[in-house]
Short mmCIF file of C-alpha atoms in Angstrom, two decimals:
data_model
loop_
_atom_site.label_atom_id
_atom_site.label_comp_id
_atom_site.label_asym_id
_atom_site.label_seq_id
_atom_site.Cartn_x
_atom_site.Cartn_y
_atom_site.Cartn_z
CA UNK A 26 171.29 132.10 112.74
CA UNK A 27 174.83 132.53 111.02
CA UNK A 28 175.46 136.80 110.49
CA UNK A 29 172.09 137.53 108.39
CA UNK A 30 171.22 134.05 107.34
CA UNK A 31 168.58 131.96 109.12
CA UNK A 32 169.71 128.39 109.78
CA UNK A 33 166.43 126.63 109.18
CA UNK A 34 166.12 123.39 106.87
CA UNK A 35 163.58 124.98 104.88
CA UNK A 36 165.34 128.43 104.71
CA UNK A 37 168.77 126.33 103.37
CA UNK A 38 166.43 124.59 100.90
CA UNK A 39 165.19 127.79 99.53
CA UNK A 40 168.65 129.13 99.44
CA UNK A 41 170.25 125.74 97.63
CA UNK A 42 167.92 125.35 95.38
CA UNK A 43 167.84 128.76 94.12
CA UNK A 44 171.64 129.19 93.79
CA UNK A 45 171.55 125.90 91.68
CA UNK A 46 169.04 126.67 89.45
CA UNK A 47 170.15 130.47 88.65
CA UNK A 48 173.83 129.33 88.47
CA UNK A 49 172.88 126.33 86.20
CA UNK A 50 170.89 128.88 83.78
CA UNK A 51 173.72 131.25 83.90
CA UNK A 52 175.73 128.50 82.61
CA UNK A 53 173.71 127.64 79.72
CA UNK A 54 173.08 130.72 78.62
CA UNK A 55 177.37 130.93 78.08
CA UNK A 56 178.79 130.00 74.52
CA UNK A 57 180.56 127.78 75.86
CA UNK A 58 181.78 124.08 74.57
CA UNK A 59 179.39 120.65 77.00
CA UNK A 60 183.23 119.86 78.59
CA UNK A 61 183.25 123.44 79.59
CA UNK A 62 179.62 124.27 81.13
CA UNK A 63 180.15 120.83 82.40
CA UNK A 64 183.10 121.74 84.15
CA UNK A 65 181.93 125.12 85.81
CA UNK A 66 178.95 122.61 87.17
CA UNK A 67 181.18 120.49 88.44
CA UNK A 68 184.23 122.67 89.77
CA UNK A 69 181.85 125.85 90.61
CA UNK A 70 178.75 125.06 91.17
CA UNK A 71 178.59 121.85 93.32
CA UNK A 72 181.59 123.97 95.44
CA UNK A 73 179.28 126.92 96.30
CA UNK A 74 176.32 124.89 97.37
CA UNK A 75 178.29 122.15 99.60
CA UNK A 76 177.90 124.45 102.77
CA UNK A 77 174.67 124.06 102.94
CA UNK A 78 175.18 120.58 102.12
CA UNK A 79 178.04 120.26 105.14
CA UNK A 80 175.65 122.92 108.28
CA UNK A 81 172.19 121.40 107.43
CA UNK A 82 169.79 118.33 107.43
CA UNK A 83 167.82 119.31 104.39
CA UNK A 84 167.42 115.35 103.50
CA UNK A 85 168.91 113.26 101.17
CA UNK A 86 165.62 112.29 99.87
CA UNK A 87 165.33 116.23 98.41
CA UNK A 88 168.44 116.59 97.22
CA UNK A 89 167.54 113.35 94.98
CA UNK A 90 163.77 114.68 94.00
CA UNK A 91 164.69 118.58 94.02
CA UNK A 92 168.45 119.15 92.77
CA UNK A 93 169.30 116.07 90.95
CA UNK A 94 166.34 116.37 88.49
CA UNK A 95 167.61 119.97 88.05
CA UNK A 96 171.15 119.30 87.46
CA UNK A 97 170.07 116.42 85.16
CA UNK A 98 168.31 118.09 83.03
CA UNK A 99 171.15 120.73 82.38
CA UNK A 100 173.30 117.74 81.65
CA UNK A 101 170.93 116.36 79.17
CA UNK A 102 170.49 119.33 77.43
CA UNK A 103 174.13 120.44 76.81
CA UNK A 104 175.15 116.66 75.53
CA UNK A 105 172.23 116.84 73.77
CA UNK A 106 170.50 113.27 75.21
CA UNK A 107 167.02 112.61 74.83
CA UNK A 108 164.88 111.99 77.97
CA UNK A 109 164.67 108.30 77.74
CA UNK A 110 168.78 108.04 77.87
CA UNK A 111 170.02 106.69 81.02
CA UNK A 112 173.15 109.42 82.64
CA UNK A 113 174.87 106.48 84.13
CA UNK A 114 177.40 106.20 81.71
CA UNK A 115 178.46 109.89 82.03
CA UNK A 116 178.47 109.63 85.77
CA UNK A 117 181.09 107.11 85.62
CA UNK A 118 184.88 107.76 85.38
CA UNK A 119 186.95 108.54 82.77
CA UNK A 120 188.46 105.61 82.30
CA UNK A 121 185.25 103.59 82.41
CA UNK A 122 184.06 106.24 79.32
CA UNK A 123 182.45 108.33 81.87
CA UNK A 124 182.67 112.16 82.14
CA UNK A 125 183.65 112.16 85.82
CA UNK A 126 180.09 113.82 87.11
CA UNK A 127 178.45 113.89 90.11
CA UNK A 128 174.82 115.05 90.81
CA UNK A 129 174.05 117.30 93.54
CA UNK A 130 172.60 113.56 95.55
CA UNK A 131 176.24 112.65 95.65
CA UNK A 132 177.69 115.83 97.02
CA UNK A 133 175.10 115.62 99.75
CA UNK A 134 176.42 112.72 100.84
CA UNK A 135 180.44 113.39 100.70
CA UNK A 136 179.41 116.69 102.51
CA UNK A 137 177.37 114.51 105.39
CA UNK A 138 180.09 112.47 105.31
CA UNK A 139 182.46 115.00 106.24
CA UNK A 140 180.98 116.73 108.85
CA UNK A 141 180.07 113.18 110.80
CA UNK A 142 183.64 112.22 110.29
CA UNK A 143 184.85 115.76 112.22
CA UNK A 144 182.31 115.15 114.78
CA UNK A 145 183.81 111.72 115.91
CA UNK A 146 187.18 112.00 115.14
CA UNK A 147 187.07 115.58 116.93
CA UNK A 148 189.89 115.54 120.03
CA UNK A 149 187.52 117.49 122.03
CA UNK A 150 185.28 115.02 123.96
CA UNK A 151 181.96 117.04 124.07
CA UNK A 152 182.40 116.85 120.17
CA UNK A 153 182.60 113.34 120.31
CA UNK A 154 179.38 112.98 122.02
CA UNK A 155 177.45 115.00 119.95
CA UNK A 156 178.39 112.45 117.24
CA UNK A 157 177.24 110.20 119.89
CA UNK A 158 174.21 111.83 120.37
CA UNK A 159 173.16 112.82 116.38
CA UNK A 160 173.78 108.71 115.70
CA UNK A 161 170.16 108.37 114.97
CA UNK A 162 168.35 106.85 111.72
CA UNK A 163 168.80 109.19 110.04
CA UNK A 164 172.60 109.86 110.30
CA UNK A 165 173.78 106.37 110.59
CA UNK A 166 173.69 105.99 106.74
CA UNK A 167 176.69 108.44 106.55
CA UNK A 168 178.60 106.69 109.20
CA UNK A 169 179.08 103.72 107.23
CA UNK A 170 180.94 105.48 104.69
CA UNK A 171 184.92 106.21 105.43
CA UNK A 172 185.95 109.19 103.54
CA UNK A 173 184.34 111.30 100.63
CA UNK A 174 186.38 109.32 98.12
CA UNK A 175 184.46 106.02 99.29
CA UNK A 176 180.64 107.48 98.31
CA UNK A 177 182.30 108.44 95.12
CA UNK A 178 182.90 104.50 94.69
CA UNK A 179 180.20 103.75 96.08
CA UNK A 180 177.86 105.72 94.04
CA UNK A 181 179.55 104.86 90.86
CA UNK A 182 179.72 100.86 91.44
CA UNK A 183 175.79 101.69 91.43
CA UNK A 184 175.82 103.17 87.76
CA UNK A 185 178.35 101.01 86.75
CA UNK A 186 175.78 97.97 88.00
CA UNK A 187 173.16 99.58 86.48
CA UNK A 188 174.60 99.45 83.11
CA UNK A 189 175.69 96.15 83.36
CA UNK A 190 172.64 93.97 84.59
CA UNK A 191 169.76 95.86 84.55
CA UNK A 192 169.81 98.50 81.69
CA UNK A 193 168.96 95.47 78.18
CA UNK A 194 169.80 97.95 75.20
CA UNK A 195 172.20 101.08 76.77
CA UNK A 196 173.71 98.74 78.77
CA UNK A 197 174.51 96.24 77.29
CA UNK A 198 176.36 97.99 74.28
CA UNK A 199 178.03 100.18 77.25
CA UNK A 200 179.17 96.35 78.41
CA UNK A 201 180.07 95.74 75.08
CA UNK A 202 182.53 98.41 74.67
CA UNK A 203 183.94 97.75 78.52
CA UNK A 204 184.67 94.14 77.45
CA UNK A 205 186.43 95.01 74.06
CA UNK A 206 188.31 98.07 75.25
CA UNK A 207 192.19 97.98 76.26
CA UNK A 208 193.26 100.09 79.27
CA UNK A 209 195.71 101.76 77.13
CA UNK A 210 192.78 103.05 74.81
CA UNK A 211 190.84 104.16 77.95
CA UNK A 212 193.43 105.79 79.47
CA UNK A 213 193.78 108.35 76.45
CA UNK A 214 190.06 108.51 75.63
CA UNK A 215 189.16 111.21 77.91
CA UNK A 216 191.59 113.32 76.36
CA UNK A 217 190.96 112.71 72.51
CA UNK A 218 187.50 113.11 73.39
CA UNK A 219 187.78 116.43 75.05
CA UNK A 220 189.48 118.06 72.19
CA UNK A 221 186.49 117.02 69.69
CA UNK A 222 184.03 119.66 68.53
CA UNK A 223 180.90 119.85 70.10
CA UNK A 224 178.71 117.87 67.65
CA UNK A 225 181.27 115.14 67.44
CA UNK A 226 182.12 115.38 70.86
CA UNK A 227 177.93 114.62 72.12
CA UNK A 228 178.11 112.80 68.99
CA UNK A 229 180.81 109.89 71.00
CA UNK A 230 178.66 110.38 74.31
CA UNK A 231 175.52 109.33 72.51
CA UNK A 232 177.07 106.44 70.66
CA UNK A 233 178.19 105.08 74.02
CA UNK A 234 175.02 105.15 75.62
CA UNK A 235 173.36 103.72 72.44
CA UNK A 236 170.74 107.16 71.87
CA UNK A 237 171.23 108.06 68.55
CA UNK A 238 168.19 108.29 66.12
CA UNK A 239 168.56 104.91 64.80
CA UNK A 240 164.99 103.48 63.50
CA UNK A 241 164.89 100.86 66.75
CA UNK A 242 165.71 103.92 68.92
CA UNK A 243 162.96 106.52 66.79
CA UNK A 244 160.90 103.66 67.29
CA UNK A 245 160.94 103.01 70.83
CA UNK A 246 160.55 107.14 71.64
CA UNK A 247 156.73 106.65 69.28
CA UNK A 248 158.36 109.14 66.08
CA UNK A 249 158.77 106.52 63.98
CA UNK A 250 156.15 103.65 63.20
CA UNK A 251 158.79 100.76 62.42
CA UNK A 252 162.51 99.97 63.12
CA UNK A 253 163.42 98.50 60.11
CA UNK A 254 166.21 99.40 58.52
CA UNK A 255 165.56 101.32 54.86
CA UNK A 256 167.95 99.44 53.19
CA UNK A 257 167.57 95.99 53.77
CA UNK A 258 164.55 96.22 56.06
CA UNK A 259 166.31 94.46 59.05
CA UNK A 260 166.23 96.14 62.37
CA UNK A 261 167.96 98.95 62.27
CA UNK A 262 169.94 98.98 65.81
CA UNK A 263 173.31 101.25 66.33
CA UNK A 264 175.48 98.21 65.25
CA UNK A 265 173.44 96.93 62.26
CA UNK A 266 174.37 100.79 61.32
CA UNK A 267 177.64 100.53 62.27
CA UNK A 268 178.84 96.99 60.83
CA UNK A 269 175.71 95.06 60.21
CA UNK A 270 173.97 96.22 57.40
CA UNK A 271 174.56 93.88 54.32
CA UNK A 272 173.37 96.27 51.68
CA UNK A 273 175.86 98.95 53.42
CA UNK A 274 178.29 95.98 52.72
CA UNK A 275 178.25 95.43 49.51
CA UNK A 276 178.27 98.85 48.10
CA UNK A 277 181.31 98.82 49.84
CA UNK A 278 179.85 101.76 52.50
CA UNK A 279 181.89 99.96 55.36
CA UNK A 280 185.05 99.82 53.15
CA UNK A 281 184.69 103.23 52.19
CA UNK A 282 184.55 104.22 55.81
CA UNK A 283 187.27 101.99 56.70
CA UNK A 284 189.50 103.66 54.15
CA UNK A 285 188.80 107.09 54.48
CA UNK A 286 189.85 106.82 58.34
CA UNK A 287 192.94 104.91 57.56
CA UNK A 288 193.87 107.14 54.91
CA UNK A 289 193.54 110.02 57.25
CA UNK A 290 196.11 108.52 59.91
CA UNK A 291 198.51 107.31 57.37
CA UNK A 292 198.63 110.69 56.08
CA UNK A 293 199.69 112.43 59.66
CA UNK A 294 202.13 109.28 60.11
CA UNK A 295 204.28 109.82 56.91
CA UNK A 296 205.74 113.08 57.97
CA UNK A 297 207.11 111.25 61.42
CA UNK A 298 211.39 111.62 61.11
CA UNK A 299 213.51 108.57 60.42
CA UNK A 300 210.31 106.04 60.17
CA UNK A 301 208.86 103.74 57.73
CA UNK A 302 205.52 103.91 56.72
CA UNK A 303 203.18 100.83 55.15
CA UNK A 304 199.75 100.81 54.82
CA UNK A 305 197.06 98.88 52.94
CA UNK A 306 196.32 101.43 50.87
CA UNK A 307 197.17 102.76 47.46
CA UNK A 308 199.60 104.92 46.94
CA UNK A 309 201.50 103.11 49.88
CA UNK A 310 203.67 99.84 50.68
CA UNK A 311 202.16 97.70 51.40
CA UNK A 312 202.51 96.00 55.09
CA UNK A 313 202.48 92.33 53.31
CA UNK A 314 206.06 93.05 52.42
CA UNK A 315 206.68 92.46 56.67
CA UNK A 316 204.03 90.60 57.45
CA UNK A 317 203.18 88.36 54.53
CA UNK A 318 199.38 88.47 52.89
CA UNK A 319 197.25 86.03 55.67
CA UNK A 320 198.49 88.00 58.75
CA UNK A 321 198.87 91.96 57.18
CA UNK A 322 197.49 94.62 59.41
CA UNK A 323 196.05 97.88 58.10
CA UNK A 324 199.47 100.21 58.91
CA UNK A 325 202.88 99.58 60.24
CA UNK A 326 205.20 102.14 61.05
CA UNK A 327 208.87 100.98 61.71
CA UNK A 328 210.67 103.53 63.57
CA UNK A 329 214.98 104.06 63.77
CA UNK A 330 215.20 102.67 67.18
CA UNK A 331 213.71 99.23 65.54
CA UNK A 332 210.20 100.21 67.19
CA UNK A 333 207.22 98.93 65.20
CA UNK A 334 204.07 99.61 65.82
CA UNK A 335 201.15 97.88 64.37
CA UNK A 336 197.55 99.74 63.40
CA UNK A 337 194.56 97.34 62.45
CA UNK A 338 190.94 99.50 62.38
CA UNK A 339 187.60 97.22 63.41
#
């Protein structure tokens, strides 16, 4: 016993799995934007439950059948993914387009970690040997690991494999994006992306992991009898919607896009002090007059300190 509480596996299972599941429900019942229930979960939640985590030998196998499936389905809900979408890509890292989660299975194991790690590095030797002692099967798997920051790698070099080589359509538009991204881009994603309202804001976390109700997708979940596309009845996938469609091309849809988004920038960039603005618009220089025709990028903004920086939109 610790004080009042009883120390029992089963008595630390009750107790864990009803703090998650009233704290989680609490949480959704808030008004709150996905970043922010998303960050009570993470900062709040995951911190009052590690105790029991760190004292007990509830079993990793639980945590994964009991408290992930919990916590996952939270997650789901408030970024609005369907049940079919993998959470890989939002486990990951920010800069790897990831929202930096962990589920309760990963906890377990930092916690496990811990503990293990003050056992044999303890200066007291009777420590030491109950480390010794507690080596068994069952242990040994959190022995391997060095600190809590190495299961977080660990854990996510799983996700991030999973994407990669075994997931066909989520992952590989997730490897897609990874290829074509720049690390300057992903450095300042996470923040752009947190400032977005909450529809647009599930709206980017759906597009990266490929859910949205495209006809292939509508298809594939049995609410919609064929994928084609309604338009020019090819397969309508999230990058025939994007840039594939040729009927979407030649009413000029893409252009139209293109131009509104360009438009929008340009217009924030002309009120920058002592700078030069071009853009391939109307109503604007064009770039061509710095560039010539065959190699003129969408903006150009020459700055007093003979900066220039260069814009072109895919």
């Amino acid at each position: 016993r610790y004080f009042d509480f009883n120390m029992s596996d089963e008595d630390h299972r009750y107790e864990v799995y009803d703090t998650l599941t009233n704290m989680l429900n609490e949480i959704d019942d808030l008004p709150l934007h996905p970043k922010n229930k998303i960050l009570l979960y993470s900062r709040y939640v995951l911190s009052k439950i590690s105790w029991h985590f760190t004292v007990s030998d509830i079993g990793k196998t639980w945590v994964n059948d009991k408290l992930d499936s919990i916590a996952s389905t939270y997650i789901r809900k408030w970024l609005e993914l369907p049940i079919s979408a993998t959470l890989s890509n939002v486990l990951l890292p920010h800069n790897k387009f990831g929202l930096n989660i962990i589920l309760p299975s990963t906890k377990f194991l930092q916690c496990q970690t811990v503990s293990r790690k003050a056992l044999k590095s303890s200066p007291n030797e009777a420590i030491n040997n109950l480390w010794k002692d507690t080596s068994n099967h069952k242990n040994v798997q959190y022995d391997k690991y060095k600190n809590t920051k190495d299961v977080l790698n660990t854990i996510r070099k799983q996700h991030e494999d999973k994407l990669q080589h075994h997931l066909i359509s989520q992952g590989s538009f997730f490897s897609n994006i990874i290829k074509h991204s720049t690390l300057s881009f992903n450095s300042i994603w996470s923040s752009v992306q947190s400032k977005l309202p909450k529809n647009i804001f599930n709206f980017t976390i759906r597009y990266i992991n490929n859910t949205l109700p495209t006809s292939k997708n509508l298809q594939k979940w049995g609410i919609s009898p064929t994928s084609e596309c309604s338009f020019c009845l090819n397969p309508e996938s999230l990058v025939h919607v994007v840039a594939g469609c040729k009927t979407y091309l030649n009413e000029g849809r893409f252009t139209w896009r293109h131009d509104s988004v360009l438009n929008f920038i340009a217009s924030i960039l002309k009120s920058v002090n002592y700078s030069n603005l071009y853009a391939d618009l109307p109503g604007y220089i064009s770039p061509s007059v710095l560039t010539g025709d065959e190699l003129r990028p969408d903006l150009l903004i020459t700055l007093e300190n003979k900066y220039i920086y260069i814009l072109e939109l895919t």
